[in-house]
mmCIF file of C-alpha atoms in Angstrom:
data_model
loop_
_atom_site.group_PDB
_atom_site.id
_atom_site.type_symbol
_atom_site.label_atom_id
_atom_site.label_comp_id
_atom_site.label_asym_id
_atom_site.label_seq_id
_atom_site.Cartn_x
_atom_site.Cartn_y
_atom_site.Cartn_z
ATOM 1 C CA SER A 1 -41.052 14.732 -29.144
ATOM 2 C CA ILE A 2 -39.764 11.152 -29.106
ATOM 3 C CA GLY A 3 -40.851 10.795 -25.505
ATOM 4 C CA PHE A 4 -44.430 11.835 -26.228
ATOM 5 C CA SER A 5 -44.640 9.598 -29.287
ATOM 6 C CA CYS A 6 -43.905 6.664 -27.044
ATOM 7 C CA GLY A 7 -47.088 7.334 -25.097
ATOM 8 C CA PHE A 8 -45.778 9.363 -22.128
ATOM 9 C CA SER A 9 -47.745 12.429 -21.059
ATOM 10 C CA LYS A 10 -46.014 15.735 -20.441
ATOM 11 C CA ALA A 11 -46.674 15.425 -16.702
ATOM 12 C CA ARG A 12 -45.265 11.898 -16.726
ATOM 13 C CA MET A 13 -42.126 13.073 -18.508
ATOM 14 C CA LYS A 14 -41.635 15.842 -15.956
ATOM 15 C CA MET A 15 -41.972 13.345 -13.125
ATOM 16 C CA ILE A 16 -39.413 11.028 -14.749
ATOM 17 C CA ALA A 17 -37.018 13.915 -15.345
ATOM 18 C CA TRP A 18 -37.412 15.082 -11.743
ATOM 19 C CA SER A 19 -36.828 11.561 -10.431
ATOM 20 C CA ILE A 20 -33.705 11.158 -12.536
ATOM 21 C CA GLY A 21 -32.458 14.521 -11.322
ATOM 22 C CA VAL A 22 -32.975 13.589 -7.667
ATOM 23 C CA LEU A 23 -31.267 10.238 -8.184
ATOM 24 C CA THR A 24 -28.335 11.874 -9.970
ATOM 25 C CA LEU A 25 -27.989 14.439 -7.187
ATOM 26 C CA ALA A 26 -28.090 11.728 -4.529
ATOM 27 C CA LEU A 27 -25.529 9.593 -6.315
ATOM 28 C CA GLY A 28 -23.323 12.607 -6.922
ATOM 29 C CA THR A 29 -23.503 13.540 -3.248
ATOM 30 C CA ALA A 30 -22.687 9.983 -2.218
ATOM 31 C CA PHE A 31 -19.710 9.823 -4.568
ATOM 32 C CA ALA A 32 -18.516 13.206 -3.340
ATOM 33 C CA GLU A 33 -18.740 12.020 0.250
ATOM 34 C CA ASN A 34 -16.768 8.908 -0.635
ATOM 35 C CA ARG A 35 -14.090 11.072 -2.255
ATOM 36 C CA ARG A 36 -14.008 13.566 0.585
ATOM 37 C CA ALA A 37 -10.673 13.593 2.398
ATOM 38 C CA THR A 38 -10.841 12.052 5.850
ATOM 39 C CA CYS A 39 -7.191 12.530 6.759
ATOM 40 C CA GLY A 40 -6.512 15.954 5.291
ATOM 41 C CA PHE A 41 -3.144 15.197 3.687
ATOM 42 C CA SER A 42 -3.785 17.562 0.805
ATOM 43 C CA ASP A 43 -5.134 20.285 3.091
ATOM 44 C CA PHE A 44 -1.987 20.139 5.203
ATOM 45 C CA PHE A 45 0.219 20.279 2.115
ATOM 46 C CA GLU A 46 -1.599 23.286 0.682
ATOM 47 C CA THR A 47 -1.306 25.265 3.907
ATOM 48 C CA ASN A 48 2.257 24.218 4.752
ATOM 49 C CA THR A 49 3.985 27.033 2.871
ATOM 50 C CA GLU A 50 6.596 27.912 5.509
ATOM 51 C CA GLY A 51 8.876 25.986 7.820
ATOM 52 C CA PRO A 52 10.130 22.413 7.283
ATOM 53 C CA GLY A 53 9.865 21.506 3.619
ATOM 54 C CA ILE A 54 7.621 18.869 2.075
ATOM 55 C CA HIS A 55 7.781 17.819 -1.592
ATOM 56 C CA LYS A 56 4.999 15.564 -2.923
ATOM 57 C CA TRP A 57 3.384 14.638 -6.229
ATOM 58 C CA LEU A 58 -0.192 15.858 -5.997
ATOM 59 C CA HIS A 59 -1.737 12.590 -7.143
ATOM 60 C CA TYR A 60 -0.279 10.889 -4.052
ATOM 61 C CA PHE A 61 -2.761 12.444 -1.638
ATOM 62 C CA PRO A 62 -5.862 10.473 -2.728
ATOM 63 C CA ILE A 63 -3.727 7.327 -2.554
ATOM 64 C CA TYR A 64 -2.697 8.145 1.004
ATOM 65 C CA GLU A 65 -6.379 8.600 1.832
ATOM 66 C CA ARG A 66 -7.242 5.235 0.346
ATOM 67 C CA GLU A 67 -4.402 3.275 1.903
ATOM 68 C CA PHE A 68 -4.179 5.016 5.295
ATOM 69 C CA GLY A 69 -7.720 6.331 5.804
ATOM 70 C CA GLU A 70 -8.623 3.813 8.506
ATOM 71 C CA HIS A 71 -6.208 5.617 10.821
ATOM 72 C CA CYS A 72 -7.936 9.000 10.557
ATOM 73 C CA GLY A 73 -11.010 10.638 12.022
ATOM 74 C CA ALA A 74 -13.582 9.272 14.440
ATOM 75 C CA GLY A 75 -12.985 5.672 15.371
ATOM 76 C CA ALA A 76 -9.517 5.668 13.841
ATOM 77 C CA SER A 77 -7.410 2.562 14.242
ATOM 78 C CA PRO A 78 -4.158 3.144 16.153
ATOM 79 C CA VAL A 79 -1.142 3.332 13.877
ATOM 80 C CA LYS A 80 2.602 2.885 14.090
ATOM 81 C CA MET A 81 4.504 4.114 11.063
ATOM 82 C CA ILE A 82 7.988 3.970 9.557
ATOM 83 C CA GLU A 83 8.954 6.482 6.901
ATOM 84 C CA ILE A 84 12.203 5.780 5.075
ATOM 85 C CA GLY A 85 13.652 9.128 4.056
ATOM 86 C CA ILE A 86 12.395 12.141 6.034
ATOM 87 C CA GLN A 87 14.802 14.790 4.694
ATOM 88 C CA SER A 88 13.517 18.263 5.567
ATOM 89 C CA GLY A 89 10.865 16.984 7.975
ATOM 90 C CA GLY A 90 7.670 18.398 6.502
ATOM 91 C CA SER A 91 6.113 14.986 5.930
ATOM 92 C CA VAL A 92 6.688 14.042 9.572
ATOM 93 C CA ARG A 93 4.467 16.913 10.595
ATOM 94 C CA MET A 94 1.895 15.939 7.954
ATOM 95 C CA TRP A 95 1.549 12.391 9.350
ATOM 96 C CA ARG A 96 1.117 13.724 12.896
ATOM 97 C CA HIS A 97 -1.457 16.251 11.715
ATOM 98 C CA ALA A 98 -3.430 13.652 9.734
ATOM 99 C CA PHE A 99 -3.385 10.760 12.202
ATOM 100 C CA GLY A 100 -3.677 12.859 15.353
ATOM 101 C CA ASP A 101 -3.900 10.862 18.569
ATOM 102 C CA ALA A 102 -4.171 7.641 16.568
ATOM 103 C CA LEU A 103 -0.452 7.906 15.815
ATOM 104 C CA GLU A 104 1.132 5.853 18.570
ATOM 105 C CA LEU A 105 4.647 5.932 17.129
ATOM 106 C CA PHE A 106 6.413 7.412 14.132
ATOM 107 C CA VAL A 107 9.941 6.262 13.282
ATOM 108 C CA GLY A 108 11.860 8.106 10.595
ATOM 109 C CA VAL A 109 14.843 6.463 8.915
ATOM 110 C CA ASP A 110 17.465 8.654 7.274
ATOM 111 C CA ILE A 111 21.193 8.653 6.550
ATOM 112 C CA ASN A 112 21.542 12.337 7.447
ATOM 113 C CA PRO A 113 22.268 12.854 11.184
ATOM 114 C CA ASN A 114 20.709 16.323 10.988
ATOM 115 C CA THR A 115 17.267 14.734 10.652
ATOM 116 C CA LYS A 116 17.531 13.654 14.287
ATOM 117 C CA ALA A 117 16.343 17.179 15.035
ATOM 118 C CA TRP A 118 12.866 16.275 13.766
ATOM 119 C CA GLU A 119 12.188 14.323 16.930
ATOM 120 C CA ARG A 120 11.161 17.686 18.317
ATOM 121 C CA PHE A 121 7.972 17.463 16.254
ATOM 122 C CA GLY A 122 6.818 14.930 18.827
ATOM 123 C CA ASP A 123 6.456 17.825 21.237
ATOM 124 C CA GLU A 124 4.069 19.762 19.011
ATOM 125 C CA PRO A 125 0.320 19.711 19.773
ATOM 126 C CA GLY A 126 -2.142 17.777 17.664
ATOM 127 C CA SER A 127 -0.943 14.244 18.341
ATOM 128 C CA ARG A 128 0.450 12.113 21.148
ATOM 129 C CA ALA A 129 3.376 13.649 22.972
ATOM 130 C CA GLY A 130 6.801 12.202 22.256
ATOM 131 C CA ASN A 131 5.659 9.920 19.437
ATOM 132 C CA VAL A 132 8.444 10.812 16.949
ATOM 133 C CA ARG A 133 11.727 8.915 16.799
ATOM 134 C CA VAL A 134 14.489 9.106 14.198
ATOM 135 C CA GLU A 135 16.950 6.309 13.468
ATOM 136 C CA ILE A 136 20.093 7.182 11.515
ATOM 137 C CA GLY A 137 21.318 4.655 8.975
ATOM 138 C CA SER A 138 21.095 3.405 5.408
ATOM 139 C CA GLN A 139 17.919 1.744 4.230
ATOM 140 C CA ALA A 140 20.115 -0.766 2.398
ATOM 141 C CA ASP A 141 21.617 -1.972 5.671
ATOM 142 C CA PRO A 142 19.563 -4.734 7.318
ATOM 143 C CA LYS A 143 20.989 -3.698 10.684
ATOM 144 C CA ILE A 144 18.823 -0.571 10.733
ATOM 145 C CA PHE A 145 15.671 -2.690 10.627
ATOM 146 C CA THR A 146 17.055 -5.156 13.158
ATOM 147 C CA ARG A 147 17.686 -2.207 15.475
ATOM 148 C CA ILE A 148 14.197 -0.794 14.919
ATOM 149 C CA ASN A 149 12.620 -4.183 15.583
ATOM 150 C CA ALA A 150 14.532 -4.479 18.858
ATOM 151 C CA LYS A 151 13.875 -0.914 20.055
ATOM 152 C CA TYR A 152 10.222 -0.762 19.021
ATOM 153 C CA PRO A 153 8.842 -4.317 19.205
ATOM 154 C CA GLY A 154 5.385 -5.255 18.020
ATOM 155 C CA GLY A 155 5.674 -4.238 14.378
ATOM 156 C CA PHE A 156 4.339 -1.341 12.304
ATOM 157 C CA ASP A 157 1.074 -0.705 10.461
ATOM 158 C CA ILE A 158 2.597 1.459 7.724
ATOM 159 C CA ILE A 159 6.018 1.346 6.123
ATOM 160 C CA LEU A 160 6.560 4.077 3.527
ATOM 161 C CA ASP A 161 9.672 4.018 1.325
ATOM 162 C CA ASP A 162 10.506 7.563 0.265
ATOM 163 C CA GLY A 163 14.247 7.049 0.635
ATOM 164 C CA SER A 164 17.070 7.028 -1.897
ATOM 165 C CA HIS A 165 14.846 5.776 -4.759
ATOM 166 C CA THR A 166 17.638 3.526 -6.032
ATOM 167 C CA THR A 167 16.756 0.012 -7.115
ATOM 168 C CA GLU A 168 19.132 -1.819 -4.806
ATOM 169 C CA HIS A 169 18.031 0.150 -1.745
ATOM 170 C CA MET A 170 14.323 -0.243 -2.477
ATOM 171 C CA VAL A 171 14.633 -4.005 -2.859
ATOM 172 C CA ALA A 172 16.827 -4.338 0.230
ATOM 173 C CA SER A 173 14.390 -2.363 2.413
ATOM 174 C CA PHE A 174 11.424 -4.373 1.241
ATOM 175 C CA LYS A 175 13.222 -7.640 1.819
ATOM 176 C CA HIS A 176 14.139 -6.801 5.388
ATOM 177 C CA ALA A 177 11.129 -4.745 6.496
ATOM 178 C CA PHE A 178 8.083 -6.275 4.815
ATOM 179 C CA GLU A 179 8.389 -9.749 6.258
ATOM 180 C CA LYS A 180 9.855 -8.963 9.659
ATOM 181 C CA ILE A 181 8.454 -5.587 10.720
ATOM 182 C CA LEU A 182 5.166 -4.967 8.906
ATOM 183 C CA LYS A 183 2.241 -6.125 11.044
ATOM 184 C CA PRO A 184 -0.670 -8.242 9.812
ATOM 185 C CA GLY A 185 -3.123 -5.800 8.243
ATOM 186 C CA GLY A 186 -0.305 -3.363 7.509
ATOM 187 C CA VAL A 187 0.556 -1.614 4.243
ATOM 188 C CA TYR A 188 3.982 -1.297 2.609
ATOM 189 C CA LEU A 189 3.972 1.658 0.211
ATOM 190 C CA ILE A 190 6.805 2.545 -2.153
ATOM 191 C CA GLU A 191 6.670 5.928 -3.842
ATOM 192 C CA ASP A 192 8.538 7.850 -6.537
ATOM 193 C CA ILE A 193 8.839 4.852 -8.848
ATOM 194 C CA THR A 194 10.073 6.006 -12.251
ATOM 195 C CA LYS A 195 11.787 4.527 -15.290
ATOM 196 C CA GLU A 196 15.099 4.979 -13.450
ATOM 197 C CA ASN A 197 14.167 2.595 -10.607
ATOM 198 C CA VAL A 198 11.192 0.555 -11.846
ATOM 199 C CA GLU A 199 13.502 -2.458 -11.905
ATOM 200 C CA ALA A 200 12.979 -2.533 -8.133
ATOM 201 C CA VAL A 201 9.287 -3.278 -8.686
ATOM 202 C CA HIS A 202 10.201 -5.927 -11.241
ATOM 203 C CA GLN A 203 12.453 -7.605 -8.708
ATOM 204 C CA ILE A 204 10.040 -7.301 -5.791
ATOM 205 C CA LEU A 205 7.146 -8.741 -7.782
ATOM 206 C CA GLY A 206 9.317 -11.188 -9.738
ATOM 207 C CA LEU A 207 8.755 -9.704 -13.184
ATOM 208 C CA SER A 208 12.377 -9.246 -14.220
ATOM 209 C CA ASN A 209 13.403 -10.756 -17.556
ATOM 210 C CA SER A 210 16.442 -13.000 -17.640
ATOM 211 C CA LYS A 211 17.660 -16.351 -18.882
ATOM 212 C CA GLY A 212 17.278 -17.904 -15.448
ATOM 213 C CA LEU A 213 14.260 -20.169 -15.006
ATOM 214 C CA MET A 214 12.451 -20.255 -11.649
ATOM 215 C CA LYS A 215 10.514 -23.355 -10.690
ATOM 216 C CA HIS A 216 7.121 -23.766 -9.049
ATOM 217 C CA ARG A 217 6.904 -26.302 -6.263
ATOM 218 C CA GLY A 218 6.680 -29.796 -7.686
ATOM 219 C CA GLU A 219 7.695 -28.745 -11.215
ATOM 220 C CA THR A 220 10.875 -29.653 -13.035
ATOM 221 C CA ALA A 221 13.014 -26.942 -14.584
ATOM 222 C CA ASN A 222 11.964 -27.705 -18.157
ATOM 223 C CA LYS A 223 8.290 -27.326 -17.202
ATOM 224 C CA GLY A 224 8.707 -23.840 -15.793
ATOM 225 C CA LYS A 225 6.936 -21.197 -17.842
ATOM 226 C CA THR A 226 8.245 -17.872 -16.568
ATOM 227 C CA ALA A 227 11.766 -16.491 -16.545
ATOM 228 C CA HIS A 228 12.945 -14.285 -13.663
ATOM 229 C CA LEU A 229 16.148 -12.890 -12.275
ATOM 230 C CA ALA A 230 17.688 -15.144 -9.682
ATOM 231 C CA ARG A 231 17.897 -12.128 -7.375
ATOM 232 C CA SER A 232 14.147 -11.478 -7.511
ATOM 233 C CA PHE A 233 12.465 -11.258 -4.117
ATOM 234 C CA ARG A 234 11.146 -14.499 -2.648
ATOM 235 C CA TYR A 235 8.541 -14.303 0.094
ATOM 236 C CA LYS A 236 9.818 -16.179 3.143
ATOM 237 C CA ASP A 237 12.333 -17.983 0.909
ATOM 238 C CA SER A 238 9.492 -19.439 -1.162
ATOM 239 C CA GLU A 239 10.411 -20.880 -4.548
ATOM 240 C CA MET A 240 7.835 -18.555 -6.112
ATOM 241 C CA ASN A 241 7.837 -14.819 -6.590
ATOM 242 C CA LEU A 242 4.902 -12.709 -5.410
ATOM 243 C CA VAL A 243 3.041 -12.501 -8.711
ATOM 244 C CA ASP A 244 3.367 -16.175 -9.614
ATOM 245 C CA ALA A 245 2.374 -17.178 -6.093
ATOM 246 C CA LEU A 246 -0.776 -15.043 -6.108
ATOM 247 C CA TYR A 247 -2.075 -16.875 -9.181
ATOM 248 C CA TYR A 248 -0.769 -20.342 -8.389
ATOM 249 C CA ASN A 249 -3.392 -22.969 -7.605
ATOM 250 C CA ASN A 250 -2.007 -25.508 -5.173
ATOM 251 C CA GLY A 251 -4.377 -28.185 -6.407
ATOM 252 C CA PRO A 252 -7.049 -28.580 -9.127
ATOM 253 C CA ALA A 253 -8.120 -25.389 -10.891
ATOM 254 C CA CYS A 254 -11.469 -25.672 -9.086
ATOM 255 C CA CYS A 255 -12.728 -25.509 -6.515
ATOM 256 C CA GLN A 256 -10.852 -25.895 -3.237
ATOM 257 C CA TYR A 257 -7.211 -26.030 -2.224
ATOM 258 C CA PRO A 258 -4.930 -24.742 0.534
ATOM 259 C CA PRO A 259 -3.337 -21.360 -0.180
ATOM 260 C CA ASN A 260 0.385 -20.895 -0.427
ATOM 261 C CA GLU A 261 2.118 -18.481 1.946
ATOM 262 C CA VAL A 262 1.631 -15.467 -0.310
ATOM 263 C CA GLN A 263 -2.079 -16.104 -0.890
ATOM 264 C CA SER A 264 -2.534 -16.731 2.813
ATOM 265 C CA GLU A 265 -0.749 -13.621 4.045
ATOM 266 C CA VAL A 266 -0.923 -10.989 1.251
ATOM 267 C CA GLU A 267 -4.320 -9.294 0.863
ATOM 268 C CA TYR A 268 -3.520 -7.302 -2.246
ATOM 269 C CA ILE A 269 -0.868 -5.773 -4.450
ATOM 270 C CA THR A 270 -1.888 -2.467 -6.018
ATOM 271 C CA GLU A 271 0.089 -0.570 -8.641
ATOM 272 C CA TYR A 272 -0.579 3.160 -8.795
ATOM 273 C CA PRO A 273 1.115 5.732 -11.023
ATOM 274 C CA MET A 274 4.626 5.968 -9.507
ATOM 275 C CA MET A 275 3.589 3.900 -6.448
ATOM 276 C CA LEU A 276 3.324 0.295 -5.307
ATOM 277 C CA ALA A 277 1.218 -0.813 -2.313
ATOM 278 C CA ILE A 278 1.315 -4.278 -0.782
ATOM 279 C CA LYS A 279 -1.027 -5.049 2.098
ATOM 280 C CA LYS A 280 -0.817 -7.967 4.490
ATOM 281 C CA ARG A 281 -3.952 -9.763 5.564
ATOM 282 C CA GLU A 282 -5.056 -9.092 9.107
ATOM 283 C CA HIS A 283 -5.851 -12.784 9.484
ATOM 284 C CA PRO A 284 -4.279 -15.529 7.340
ATOM 285 C CA LEU A 285 -6.475 -17.037 4.663
ATOM 286 C CA ALA A 286 -7.041 -20.683 5.610
ATOM 287 C CA ILE A 287 -8.551 -22.056 2.413
ATOM 288 C CA MET A 288 -9.025 -21.059 -1.231
ATOM 289 C CA GLU A 289 -12.479 -22.114 -2.331
ATOM 290 C CA ALA A 290 -15.218 -21.287 -4.823
ATOM 291 C CA ILE A 291 -18.779 -22.000 -3.667
ATOM 292 C CA GLN A 292 -21.865 -22.294 -5.844
ATOM 293 C CA HIS A 293 -25.239 -20.796 -4.931
ATOM 294 C CA GLY A 294 -28.379 -21.184 -6.997
ATOM 295 C CA THR A 295 -30.418 -23.966 -8.573
ATOM 296 C CA GLN A 296 -30.410 -23.129 -12.277
ATOM 297 C CA TRP A 297 -27.269 -23.558 -14.353
ATOM 298 C CA ILE A 298 -26.417 -23.330 -18.049
ATOM 299 C CA PRO A 299 -24.016 -26.198 -18.854
ATOM 300 C CA ILE A 300 -20.491 -25.106 -19.719
#
């Protein structure tokens, strides 16, 4: 064989093959453990065949695990959650099942007064007693978030928009809830993004095409490079949208400068199929800097 012609003995080849097999098995086991559900969202969904309805795209469950996993299992971080749009109530029970005693407070937002009945899920075993509240109102109305902020001070770790799925409502909710209610370290997750409402993502991130020209700080209008809708979301009334701000260097291209508000406070923006996740930093980033280590360098 080719292996033997290269000078390897049969015994040596067997040892190499065995070693590769063990390594492959170990890596496969490690990857499987990393993929293993820690919250059990999918397990709950598969077994929840009766009672209050729950309707989810199946590819959402691994995303929930990734974004919310720190609040599940041993050593889970306490969590307060808002879900916009709770409809038939099945998802409320799923969050309680997955987060268990780590769920300090769940607040559902819905326009249908009948959903107030789902507060009774707070009396079911498996999580903290009385931890479900429902607020009736439109997600497009800033008053609903003002009321939530007053009734449940301290902010929320998760805000999930599964509401009307209309562009105007999605943008309005993000504008009022992300800045004022989402805690440092928290995640804002929008789901069911399709071609019918993807304009909401364009507006939130500042990717909408228009003839209007937005300016960076310190730039004149004719130097601006990117066109955006004037109604695009601006973080804390910044002159920059989220995407431009993430990539804007407030100083020389290298190698140290102070971050703008978005770079300081937003940890990441992740686009998934039909979903958008934006996470706040737990602690503000004080400086943007690139540091060199090493003693040998090839000149650029």
